[in-house]
Amino acid sequence: MTVKTMNTAEVKDLLEKVAGFNQDVGNERVKKIVHRLMHDIFQLVEDFDVTPEEFWQAVYYVGDLGANGEAALLAPGLGMDKYLDIRMDAEDEQAGLDGGTPRTIEGPLYVAGAPLSEGFARMDDGSDESAETMILTGQVTDEKGQPLANAVVDVWHADTKGAYSYFDQSQSEYNLRRRIKTDENGRYTARSIIPSGYGCPPEGSTQALLNLLGRHGNRPAHIHFFISKPGFKHLTTQINLAGDEYTYDDFAFATREELVVEANRIEDPAKAEQFGLNKPFT
Ligand code: MBD
Ligand code: FE
């Protein structure tokens, strides 16, 4: 028994007033976008016969989502971050900017201002004795493959419980977050611990909606990177560790084939030492 009200003069007039079309102040782009947004929400109410109870449930859901700080967590779960990435890829392709390490989403757990060092950093504070040591090393190059010295590699990742410092108050400040400047060969090395995958808070708003969609809220073990150098395009990316149950089933849709890496276990202590195992904390 759907009633049709969307295209009545009364609703059209309401939408125009809501978006401030009859005011000659304000921001034109915001007005147009809010007009379209409210139009589409009203249309959805009409098309799905959304009841007032369902409507208010949705409004309170958004309130709760904000109150528990999960707006930027639901966004990747609903594919929004990945969608923007797909758009940026298409833009790059159009501009002829192909090749190199592909981008993927930033996620909601970056913290600016991590300790900065040159060439090498130890990222973990040493407090987790059960953790397995991880050596991360790489080279930053320009689009022609020429090494880039003094690029900043900003790395962040979770601990063995899948938790990130700052958001997890039990970790020390900037634990598992570092900025490393590449050396004269464009190289950087970090000593850290192997992270576990992230899972959405089980009692949170994001997981509540995912449950209704029949979806899990897990990410595979991963390591985030920003790569930057003045005069060059900023790269936001991650690597995903191969062999994780969620490597190809990420709730945030961030995995890309080229970003899946096998970790090699180094058993020989002499070989491990080459990677700076006994260097001091930086
Ligand atoms: C994460 O650690 C993350 O990287 C993303 C994209 C979403 C939630 C948690
Ligand atoms: Fe993450």
PDB file of C-alpha atoms and ligand atoms in Angstrom:
ATOM      1  CA  MET A   1       0.000   0.000   0.000  1.00  0.00           C
ATOM      2  CA  THR A   2       2.754   2.391  -1.011  1.00  0.00           C
ATOM      3  CA  VAL A   3       1.603   5.998  -0.983  1.00  0.00           C
ATOM      4  CA  LYS A   4       3.218   8.303  -3.517  1.00  0.00           C
ATOM      5  CA  THR A   5       4.244  11.686  -2.176  1.00  0.00           C
ATOM      6  CA  MET A   6       7.727  12.240  -3.613  1.00  0.00           C
ATOM      7  CA  ASN A   7       6.728  14.137  -6.684  1.00  0.00           C
ATOM      8  CA  THR A   8       4.005  16.260  -5.156  1.00  0.00           C
ATOM      9  CA  ALA A   9       4.414  20.034  -5.207  1.00  0.00           C
ATOM     10  CA  GLU A  10       4.417  19.986  -1.401  1.00  0.00           C
ATOM     11  CA  VAL A  11       7.484  17.688  -1.137  1.00  0.00           C
ATOM     12  CA  LYS A  12       9.326  19.515  -3.950  1.00  0.00           C
ATOM     13  CA  ASP A  13       8.769  22.787  -2.132  1.00  0.00           C
ATOM     14  CA  LEU A  14       9.880  21.258   1.176  1.00  0.00           C
ATOM     15  CA  LEU A  15      13.144  19.977  -0.367  1.00  0.00           C
ATOM     16  CA  GLU A  16      13.952  23.368  -1.878  1.00  0.00           C
ATOM     17  CA  LYS A  17      13.411  25.119   1.433  1.00  0.00           C
ATOM     18  CA  VAL A  18      15.444  22.446   3.297  1.00  0.00           C
ATOM     19  CA  ALA A  19      18.394  23.100   0.957  1.00  0.00           C
ATOM     20  CA  GLY A  20      18.115  26.876   1.287  1.00  0.00           C
ATOM     21  CA  PHE A  21      17.312  27.428  -2.407  1.00  0.00           C
ATOM     22  CA  ASN A  22      15.204  30.435  -1.447  1.00  0.00           C
ATOM     23  CA  GLN A  23      18.136  32.048   0.423  1.00  0.00           C
ATOM     24  CA  ASP A  24      20.709  34.089  -1.474  1.00  0.00           C
ATOM     25  CA  VAL A  25      23.443  33.402   1.106  1.00  0.00           C
ATOM     26  CA  GLY A  26      25.215  30.113   1.885  1.00  0.00           C
ATOM     27  CA  ASN A  27      27.232  27.732  -0.296  1.00  0.00           C
ATOM     28  CA  GLU A  28      25.775  26.714  -3.665  1.00  0.00           C
ATOM     29  CA  ARG A  29      27.551  23.361  -3.839  1.00  0.00           C
ATOM     30  CA  VAL A  30      26.455  22.405  -0.333  1.00  0.00           C
ATOM     31  CA  LYS A  31      22.888  23.441  -1.170  1.00  0.00           C
ATOM     32  CA  LYS A  32      22.804  21.267  -4.289  1.00  0.00           C
ATOM     33  CA  ILE A  33      24.354  18.283  -2.549  1.00  0.00           C
ATOM     34  CA  VAL A  34      22.043  18.499   0.478  1.00  0.00           C
ATOM     35  CA  HIS A  35      19.071  18.859  -1.876  1.00  0.00           C
ATOM     36  CA  ARG A  36      20.087  15.733  -3.756  1.00  0.00           C
ATOM     37  CA  LEU A  37      20.904  13.814  -0.584  1.00  0.00           C
ATOM     38  CA  MET A  38      17.553  14.550   1.069  1.00  0.00           C
ATOM     39  CA  HIS A  39      15.718  13.894  -2.181  1.00  0.00           C
ATOM     40  CA  ASP A  40      17.348  10.466  -2.413  1.00  0.00           C
ATOM     41  CA  ILE A  41      16.607   9.675   1.243  1.00  0.00           C
ATOM     42  CA  PHE A  42      12.956  10.647   0.805  1.00  0.00           C
ATOM     43  CA  GLN A  43      12.823   8.572  -2.379  1.00  0.00           C
ATOM     44  CA  LEU A  44      14.258   5.602  -0.499  1.00  0.00           C
ATOM     45  CA  VAL A  45      11.603   5.983   2.221  1.00  0.00           C
ATOM     46  CA  GLU A  46       8.973   5.947  -0.493  1.00  0.00           C
ATOM     47  CA  ASP A  47      10.413   3.065  -2.510  1.00  0.00           C
ATOM     48  CA  PHE A  48      10.943   0.803   0.518  1.00  0.00           C
ATOM     49  CA  ASP A  49       7.930   1.992   2.480  1.00  0.00           C
ATOM     50  CA  VAL A  50      10.233   2.787   5.411  1.00  0.00           C
ATOM     51  CA  THR A  51       8.129   3.117   8.565  1.00  0.00           C
ATOM     52  CA  PRO A  52       8.630   6.028  11.004  1.00  0.00           C
ATOM     53  CA  GLU A  53       9.976   3.491  13.540  1.00  0.00           C
ATOM     54  CA  GLU A  54      12.587   2.258  11.045  1.00  0.00           C
ATOM     55  CA  PHE A  55      13.450   5.827  10.115  1.00  0.00           C
ATOM     56  CA  TRP A  56      14.114   6.865  13.735  1.00  0.00           C
ATOM     57  CA  GLN A  57      16.065   3.667  14.336  1.00  0.00           C
ATOM     58  CA  ALA A  58      18.372   4.747  11.512  1.00  0.00           C
ATOM     59  CA  VAL A  59      18.718   8.269  12.934  1.00  0.00           C
ATOM     60  CA  TYR A  60      19.640   6.904  16.373  1.00  0.00           C
ATOM     61  CA  TYR A  61      22.048   4.465  14.702  1.00  0.00           C
ATOM     62  CA  VAL A  62      23.945   7.390  13.185  1.00  0.00           C
ATOM     63  CA  GLY A  63      23.971   9.111  16.583  1.00  0.00           C
ATOM     64  CA  ASP A  64      25.426   6.007  18.267  1.00  0.00           C
ATOM     65  CA  LEU A  65      27.949   5.552  15.464  1.00  0.00           C
ATOM     66  CA  GLY A  66      29.297   9.049  16.120  1.00  0.00           C
ATOM     67  CA  ALA A  67      29.138   8.694  19.896  1.00  0.00           C
ATOM     68  CA  ASN A  68      31.369   5.621  19.821  1.00  0.00           C
ATOM     69  CA  GLY A  69      33.727   7.074  17.246  1.00  0.00           C
ATOM     70  CA  GLU A  70      32.995   4.543  14.502  1.00  0.00           C
ATOM     71  CA  ALA A  71      31.871   6.721  11.572  1.00  0.00           C
ATOM     72  CA  ALA A  72      35.252   6.326   9.858  1.00  0.00           C
ATOM     73  CA  LEU A  73      35.180   2.573  10.584  1.00  0.00           C
ATOM     74  CA  LEU A  74      31.782   1.944   9.042  1.00  0.00           C
ATOM     75  CA  ALA A  75      32.855   3.898   5.925  1.00  0.00           C
ATOM     76  CA  PRO A  76      35.434   1.324   4.722  1.00  0.00           C
ATOM     77  CA  GLY A  77      33.056  -1.495   5.731  1.00  0.00           C
ATOM     78  CA  LEU A  78      30.527  -0.026   3.315  1.00  0.00           C
ATOM     79  CA  GLY A  79      33.141   0.213   0.559  1.00  0.00           C
ATOM     80  CA  MET A  80      33.351   4.002   0.604  1.00  0.00           C
ATOM     81  CA  ASP A  81      37.137   4.222   1.028  1.00  0.00           C
ATOM     82  CA  LYS A  82      37.676   1.584  -1.665  1.00  0.00           C
ATOM     83  CA  TYR A  83      35.297   3.401  -3.997  1.00  0.00           C
ATOM     84  CA  LEU A  84      37.265   6.649  -3.641  1.00  0.00           C
ATOM     85  CA  ASP A  85      40.435   4.648  -4.323  1.00  0.00           C
ATOM     86  CA  ILE A  86      38.955   3.187  -7.502  1.00  0.00           C
ATOM     87  CA  ARG A  87      38.180   6.754  -8.596  1.00  0.00           C
ATOM     88  CA  MET A  88      41.733   7.943  -7.858  1.00  0.00           C
ATOM     89  CA  ASP A  89      43.146   4.968  -9.797  1.00  0.00           C
ATOM     90  CA  ALA A  90      40.975   5.888 -12.773  1.00  0.00           C
ATOM     91  CA  GLU A  91      42.110   9.507 -12.506  1.00  0.00           C
ATOM     92  CA  ASP A  92      45.771   8.429 -12.453  1.00  0.00           C
ATOM     93  CA  GLU A  93      45.236   6.158 -15.419  1.00  0.00           C
ATOM     94  CA  GLN A  94      43.695   9.007 -17.373  1.00  0.00           C
ATOM     95  CA  ALA A  95      46.680  11.203 -16.493  1.00  0.00           C
ATOM     96  CA  GLY A  96      49.087   8.462 -17.651  1.00  0.00           C
ATOM     97  CA  LEU A  97      50.387   7.873 -14.102  1.00  0.00           C
ATOM     98  CA  ASP A  98      50.694   4.100 -14.230  1.00  0.00           C
ATOM     99  CA  GLY A  99      52.977   1.590 -12.579  1.00  0.00           C
ATOM    100  CA  GLY A 100      54.750   1.395  -9.251  1.00  0.00           C
ATOM    101  CA  THR A 101      53.317   0.133  -6.000  1.00  0.00           C
ATOM    102  CA  PRO A 102      49.529   0.513  -6.122  1.00  0.00           C
ATOM    103  CA  ARG A 103      47.666   2.610  -3.583  1.00  0.00           C
ATOM    104  CA  THR A 104      45.143   1.273  -1.161  1.00  0.00           C
ATOM    105  CA  ILE A 105      43.000   2.796   1.560  1.00  0.00           C
ATOM    106  CA  GLU A 106      44.350   4.684   4.588  1.00  0.00           C
ATOM    107  CA  GLY A 107      41.829   3.419   7.123  1.00  0.00           C
ATOM    108  CA  PRO A 108      40.800   5.287  10.277  1.00  0.00           C
ATOM    109  CA  LEU A 109      43.753   4.517  12.552  1.00  0.00           C
ATOM    110  CA  TYR A 110      46.631   6.740  11.386  1.00  0.00           C
ATOM    111  CA  VAL A 111      48.214   9.101  13.907  1.00  0.00           C
ATOM    112  CA  ALA A 112      50.458  11.931  12.653  1.00  0.00           C
ATOM    113  CA  GLY A 113      53.758  12.883  14.244  1.00  0.00           C
ATOM    114  CA  ALA A 114      55.410   9.480  14.800  1.00  0.00           C
ATOM    115  CA  PRO A 115      59.131   9.571  15.728  1.00  0.00           C
ATOM    116  CA  LEU A 116      61.332  10.327  12.709  1.00  0.00           C
ATOM    117  CA  SER A 117      64.677   8.634  12.074  1.00  0.00           C
ATOM    118  CA  GLU A 118      67.126   8.110   9.226  1.00  0.00           C
ATOM    119  CA  GLY A 119      67.411   4.792   7.404  1.00  0.00           C
ATOM    120  CA  PHE A 120      66.397   2.562  10.298  1.00  0.00           C
ATOM    121  CA  ALA A 121      63.844   2.474  13.108  1.00  0.00           C
ATOM    122  CA  ARG A 122      62.810   0.052  15.753  1.00  0.00           C
ATOM    123  CA  MET A 123      59.025   0.350  15.869  1.00  0.00           C
ATOM    124  CA  ASP A 124      57.983  -1.801  18.831  1.00  0.00           C
ATOM    125  CA  ASP A 125      58.628  -0.804  22.438  1.00  0.00           C
ATOM    126  CA  GLY A 126      59.802  -4.311  23.343  1.00  0.00           C
ATOM    127  CA  SER A 127      56.918  -4.899  25.772  1.00  0.00           C
ATOM    128  CA  ASP A 128      55.418  -7.937  24.008  1.00  0.00           C
ATOM    129  CA  GLU A 129      57.787 -10.807  24.622  1.00  0.00           C
ATOM    130  CA  SER A 130      55.484 -13.301  22.924  1.00  0.00           C
ATOM    131  CA  ALA A 131      55.649 -11.385  19.630  1.00  0.00           C
ATOM    132  CA  GLU A 132      57.742 -12.581  16.715  1.00  0.00           C
ATOM    133  CA  THR A 133      60.341 -10.117  15.417  1.00  0.00           C
ATOM    134  CA  MET A 134      59.680  -8.717  11.957  1.00  0.00           C
ATOM    135  CA  ILE A 135      62.140  -6.950   9.674  1.00  0.00           C
ATOM    136  CA  LEU A 136      60.642  -4.699   7.042  1.00  0.00           C
ATOM    137  CA  THR A 137      62.928  -3.364   4.373  1.00  0.00           C
ATOM    138  CA  GLY A 138      62.385  -1.695   1.052  1.00  0.00           C
ATOM    139  CA  GLN A 139      63.442   0.870  -1.475  1.00  0.00           C
ATOM    140  CA  VAL A 140      61.646   3.993  -2.650  1.00  0.00           C
ATOM    141  CA  THR A 141      62.175   4.898  -6.304  1.00  0.00           C
ATOM    142  CA  ASP A 142      60.793   7.422  -8.743  1.00  0.00           C
ATOM    143  CA  GLU A 143      58.632   6.335 -11.684  1.00  0.00           C
ATOM    144  CA  LYS A 144      61.744   5.467 -13.712  1.00  0.00           C
ATOM    145  CA  GLY A 145      63.111   3.217 -10.983  1.00  0.00           C
ATOM    146  CA  GLN A 146      65.744   5.698  -9.761  1.00  0.00           C
ATOM    147  CA  PRO A 147      66.285   5.435  -5.976  1.00  0.00           C
ATOM    148  CA  LEU A 148      64.897   8.361  -3.979  1.00  0.00           C
ATOM    149  CA  ALA A 149      66.945   9.481  -0.985  1.00  0.00           C
ATOM    150  CA  ASN A 150      65.273  11.437   1.838  1.00  0.00           C
ATOM    151  CA  ALA A 151      61.773  10.201   1.087  1.00  0.00           C
ATOM    152  CA  VAL A 152      59.724   9.784   4.264  1.00  0.00           C
ATOM    153  CA  VAL A 153      58.273   6.317   4.846  1.00  0.00           C
ATOM    154  CA  ASP A 154      55.545   6.647   7.496  1.00  0.00           C
ATOM    155  CA  VAL A 155      54.694   3.145   8.741  1.00  0.00           C
ATOM    156  CA  TRP A 156      52.002   2.033  11.185  1.00  0.00           C
ATOM    157  CA  HIS A 157      50.512  -1.316  12.141  1.00  0.00           C
ATOM    158  CA  ALA A 158      48.668  -3.243  14.832  1.00  0.00           C
ATOM    159  CA  ASP A 159      50.114  -5.348  17.659  1.00  0.00           C
ATOM    160  CA  THR A 160      49.681  -9.115  18.121  1.00  0.00           C
ATOM    161  CA  LYS A 161      46.092  -8.519  19.292  1.00  0.00           C
ATOM    162  CA  GLY A 162      45.220  -6.462  16.206  1.00  0.00           C
ATOM    163  CA  ALA A 163      45.155  -3.248  18.278  1.00  0.00           C
ATOM    164  CA  TYR A 164      46.711   0.116  17.350  1.00  0.00           C
ATOM    165  CA  SER A 165      48.537   2.412  19.779  1.00  0.00           C
ATOM    166  CA  TYR A 166      46.712   5.664  20.653  1.00  0.00           C
ATOM    167  CA  PHE A 167      43.330   3.982  20.080  1.00  0.00           C
ATOM    168  CA  ASP A 168      44.468   1.225  22.458  1.00  0.00           C
ATOM    169  CA  GLN A 169      45.447   3.210  25.558  1.00  0.00           C
ATOM    170  CA  SER A 170      47.336   0.236  27.015  1.00  0.00           C
ATOM    171  CA  GLN A 171      50.142   0.664  24.451  1.00  0.00           C
ATOM    172  CA  SER A 172      52.968   3.176  24.794  1.00  0.00           C
ATOM    173  CA  GLU A 173      52.842   6.408  22.793  1.00  0.00           C
ATOM    174  CA  TYR A 174      53.557   5.842  19.078  1.00  0.00           C
ATOM    175  CA  ASN A 175      54.171   2.122  19.603  1.00  0.00           C
ATOM    176  CA  LEU A 176      54.348   0.486  16.135  1.00  0.00           C
ATOM    177  CA  ARG A 177      54.309   3.897  14.415  1.00  0.00           C
ATOM    178  CA  ARG A 178      57.465   5.382  12.886  1.00  0.00           C
ATOM    179  CA  ARG A 179      58.647   7.706  10.133  1.00  0.00           C
ATOM    180  CA  ILE A 180      61.871   6.625   8.442  1.00  0.00           C
ATOM    181  CA  LYS A 181      63.830   8.738   5.963  1.00  0.00           C
ATOM    182  CA  THR A 182      65.303   6.722   3.114  1.00  0.00           C
ATOM    183  CA  ASP A 183      69.092   6.590   2.875  1.00  0.00           C
ATOM    184  CA  GLU A 184      71.233   7.614  -0.119  1.00  0.00           C
ATOM    185  CA  ASN A 185      70.091   4.432  -1.937  1.00  0.00           C
ATOM    186  CA  GLY A 186      66.433   5.095  -1.259  1.00  0.00           C
ATOM    187  CA  ARG A 187      66.387   2.300   1.300  1.00  0.00           C
ATOM    188  CA  TYR A 188      64.742   1.997   4.690  1.00  0.00           C
ATOM    189  CA  THR A 189      64.652  -0.779   7.282  1.00  0.00           C
ATOM    190  CA  ALA A 190      62.390  -1.240  10.288  1.00  0.00           C
ATOM    191  CA  ARG A 191      62.545  -3.738  13.087  1.00  0.00           C
ATOM    192  CA  SER A 192      59.120  -4.444  14.515  1.00  0.00           C
ATOM    193  CA  ILE A 193      56.811  -7.303  15.517  1.00  0.00           C
ATOM    194  CA  ILE A 194      54.497  -9.319  13.271  1.00  0.00           C
ATOM    195  CA  PRO A 195      51.006  -7.802  13.564  1.00  0.00           C
ATOM    196  CA  SER A 196      47.706  -9.656  13.783  1.00  0.00           C
ATOM    197  CA  GLY A 197      44.653  -8.743  11.743  1.00  0.00           C
ATOM    198  CA  TYR A 198      42.172  -6.153  12.969  1.00  0.00           C
ATOM    199  CA  GLY A 199      38.592  -6.920  13.963  1.00  0.00           C
ATOM    200  CA  CYS A 200      35.800  -4.365  14.418  1.00  0.00           C
ATOM    201  CA  PRO A 201      34.714  -3.983  18.073  1.00  0.00           C
ATOM    202  CA  PRO A 202      32.240  -6.883  18.464  1.00  0.00           C
ATOM    203  CA  GLU A 203      29.708  -4.773  20.396  1.00  0.00           C
ATOM    204  CA  GLY A 204      30.138  -1.652  18.230  1.00  0.00           C
ATOM    205  CA  SER A 205      27.787   0.001  15.741  1.00  0.00           C
ATOM    206  CA  THR A 206      29.793  -1.108  12.706  1.00  0.00           C
ATOM    207  CA  GLN A 207      29.681  -4.780  13.640  1.00  0.00           C
ATOM    208  CA  ALA A 208      25.955  -4.449  14.464  1.00  0.00           C
ATOM    209  CA  LEU A 209      25.213  -3.415  10.877  1.00  0.00           C
ATOM    210  CA  LEU A 210      27.654  -5.944   9.408  1.00  0.00           C
ATOM    211  CA  ASN A 211      25.785  -8.652  11.355  1.00  0.00           C
ATOM    212  CA  LEU A 212      22.544  -7.596   9.670  1.00  0.00           C
ATOM    213  CA  LEU A 213      24.332  -7.920   6.324  1.00  0.00           C
ATOM    214  CA  GLY A 214      25.636 -11.375   7.233  1.00  0.00           C
ATOM    215  CA  ARG A 215      29.240 -10.106   7.094  1.00  0.00           C
ATOM    216  CA  HIS A 216      32.290 -10.344   9.369  1.00  0.00           C
ATOM    217  CA  GLY A 217      34.316  -7.274  10.364  1.00  0.00           C
ATOM    218  CA  ASN A 218      37.858  -8.615  10.013  1.00  0.00           C
ATOM    219  CA  ARG A 219      40.948  -7.448   8.182  1.00  0.00           C
ATOM    220  CA  PRO A 220      43.986  -9.616   7.404  1.00  0.00           C
ATOM    221  CA  ALA A 221      47.326  -8.836   9.076  1.00  0.00           C
ATOM    222  CA  HIS A 222      48.578  -5.710   7.297  1.00  0.00           C
ATOM    223  CA  ILE A 223      51.071  -2.859   7.488  1.00  0.00           C
ATOM    224  CA  HIS A 224      50.203   0.705   6.448  1.00  0.00           C
ATOM    225  CA  PHE A 225      52.527   3.060   4.577  1.00  0.00           C
ATOM    226  CA  PHE A 226      52.549   6.688   3.520  1.00  0.00           C
ATOM    227  CA  ILE A 227      55.451   7.448   1.165  1.00  0.00           C
ATOM    228  CA  SER A 228      56.200  11.101   0.565  1.00  0.00           C
ATOM    229  CA  LYS A 229      58.818  13.432  -0.784  1.00  0.00           C
ATOM    230  CA  PRO A 230      58.383  17.081  -1.796  1.00  0.00           C
ATOM    231  CA  GLY A 231      57.764  17.321  -5.553  1.00  0.00           C
ATOM    232  CA  PHE A 232      56.384  13.775  -5.770  1.00  0.00           C
ATOM    233  CA  LYS A 233      52.895  12.415  -5.537  1.00  0.00           C
ATOM    234  CA  HIS A 234      51.996  11.104  -2.078  1.00  0.00           C
ATOM    235  CA  LEU A 235      51.439   7.330  -1.928  1.00  0.00           C
ATOM    236  CA  THR A 236      49.063   5.746   0.602  1.00  0.00           C
ATOM    237  CA  THR A 237      49.342   1.983   0.644  1.00  0.00           C
ATOM    238  CA  GLN A 238      49.541  -1.200   2.732  1.00  0.00           C
ATOM    239  CA  ILE A 239      51.019  -4.639   2.509  1.00  0.00           C
ATOM    240  CA  ASN A 240      48.998  -7.691   3.443  1.00  0.00           C
ATOM    241  CA  LEU A 241      50.722 -10.735   4.844  1.00  0.00           C
ATOM    242  CA  ALA A 242      50.108 -13.857   2.774  1.00  0.00           C
ATOM    243  CA  GLY A 243      48.519 -16.842   4.472  1.00  0.00           C
ATOM    244  CA  ASP A 244      46.097 -14.948   6.722  1.00  0.00           C
ATOM    245  CA  GLU A 245      42.568 -16.350   6.688  1.00  0.00           C
ATOM    246  CA  TYR A 246      41.309 -12.887   5.669  1.00  0.00           C
ATOM    247  CA  THR A 247      43.997 -12.015   3.077  1.00  0.00           C
ATOM    248  CA  TYR A 248      41.415 -12.228   0.302  1.00  0.00           C
ATOM    249  CA  ASP A 249      38.365 -11.601   2.480  1.00  0.00           C
ATOM    250  CA  ASP A 250      38.989  -8.141   3.949  1.00  0.00           C
ATOM    251  CA  PHE A 251      35.915  -6.375   5.358  1.00  0.00           C
ATOM    252  CA  ALA A 252      37.423  -3.060   4.169  1.00  0.00           C
ATOM    253  CA  PHE A 253      38.175  -4.303   0.605  1.00  0.00           C
ATOM    254  CA  ALA A 254      41.778  -3.019   0.765  1.00  0.00           C
ATOM    255  CA  THR A 255      43.685  -6.121  -0.356  1.00  0.00           C
ATOM    256  CA  ARG A 256      45.257  -5.962  -3.832  1.00  0.00           C
ATOM    257  CA  GLU A 257      47.114  -8.863  -5.380  1.00  0.00           C
ATOM    258  CA  GLU A 258      50.316  -6.797  -5.848  1.00  0.00           C
ATOM    259  CA  LEU A 259      50.282  -5.894  -2.145  1.00  0.00           C
ATOM    260  CA  VAL A 260      50.197  -9.440  -0.779  1.00  0.00           C
ATOM    261  CA  VAL A 261      53.659 -10.401   0.452  1.00  0.00           C
ATOM    262  CA  GLU A 262      55.169 -13.604   1.766  1.00  0.00           C
ATOM    263  CA  ALA A 263      57.173 -13.138   4.929  1.00  0.00           C
ATOM    264  CA  ASN A 264      60.433 -15.097   4.909  1.00  0.00           C
ATOM    265  CA  ARG A 265      61.477 -16.612   8.227  1.00  0.00           C
ATOM    266  CA  ILE A 266      65.165 -16.023   8.985  1.00  0.00           C
ATOM    267  CA  GLU A 267      66.509 -18.764  11.244  1.00  0.00           C
ATOM    268  CA  ASP A 268      70.207 -17.892  10.953  1.00  0.00           C
ATOM    269  CA  PRO A 269      71.192 -15.361  13.673  1.00  0.00           C
ATOM    270  CA  ALA A 270      74.114 -14.025  11.611  1.00  0.00           C
ATOM    271  CA  LYS A 271      71.762 -13.246   8.736  1.00  0.00           C
ATOM    272  CA  ALA A 272      69.254 -11.655  11.114  1.00  0.00           C
ATOM    273  CA  GLU A 273      72.011  -9.441  12.485  1.00  0.00           C
ATOM    274  CA  GLN A 274      72.515  -7.908   9.019  1.00  0.00           C
ATOM    275  CA  PHE A 275      69.075  -6.420   9.415  1.00  0.00           C
ATOM    276  CA  GLY A 276      70.005  -4.485  12.523  1.00  0.00           C
ATOM    277  CA  LEU A 277      68.609  -6.786  15.178  1.00  0.00           C
ATOM    278  CA  ASN A 278      70.907  -5.372  17.828  1.00  0.00           C
ATOM    279  CA  LYS A 279      70.676  -1.728  16.889  1.00  0.00           C
ATOM    280  CA  PRO A 280      69.449   0.554  19.678  1.00  0.00           C
ATOM    281  CA  PHE A 281      65.881   1.895  19.815  1.00  0.00           C
ATOM    282  CA  THR A 282      65.344   4.965  17.649  1.00  0.00           C
TER     283      THR A 282
HETATM  284  C1  MBD B   1      42.088  -0.947  10.142  1.00  0.00           C
HETATM  285  O1  MBD B   1      43.251  -1.258  10.755  1.00  0.00           O
HETATM  286  C2  MBD B   1      42.156  -0.567   8.854  1.00  0.00           C
HETATM  287  O2  MBD B   1      43.365  -0.534   8.295  1.00  0.00           O
HETATM  288  C3  MBD B   1      40.997  -0.241   8.156  1.00  0.00           C
HETATM  289  C4  MBD B   1      41.070   0.126   6.737  1.00  0.00           C
HETATM  290  C5  MBD B   1      39.782  -0.287   8.781  1.00  0.00           C
HETATM  291  C6  MBD B   1      39.715  -0.657  10.087  1.00  0.00           C
HETATM  292  C7  MBD B   1      40.865  -0.987  10.772  1.00  0.00           C
HETATM  293 FE    FE B   2      44.911  -0.989   9.640  1.00  0.00          FE
END
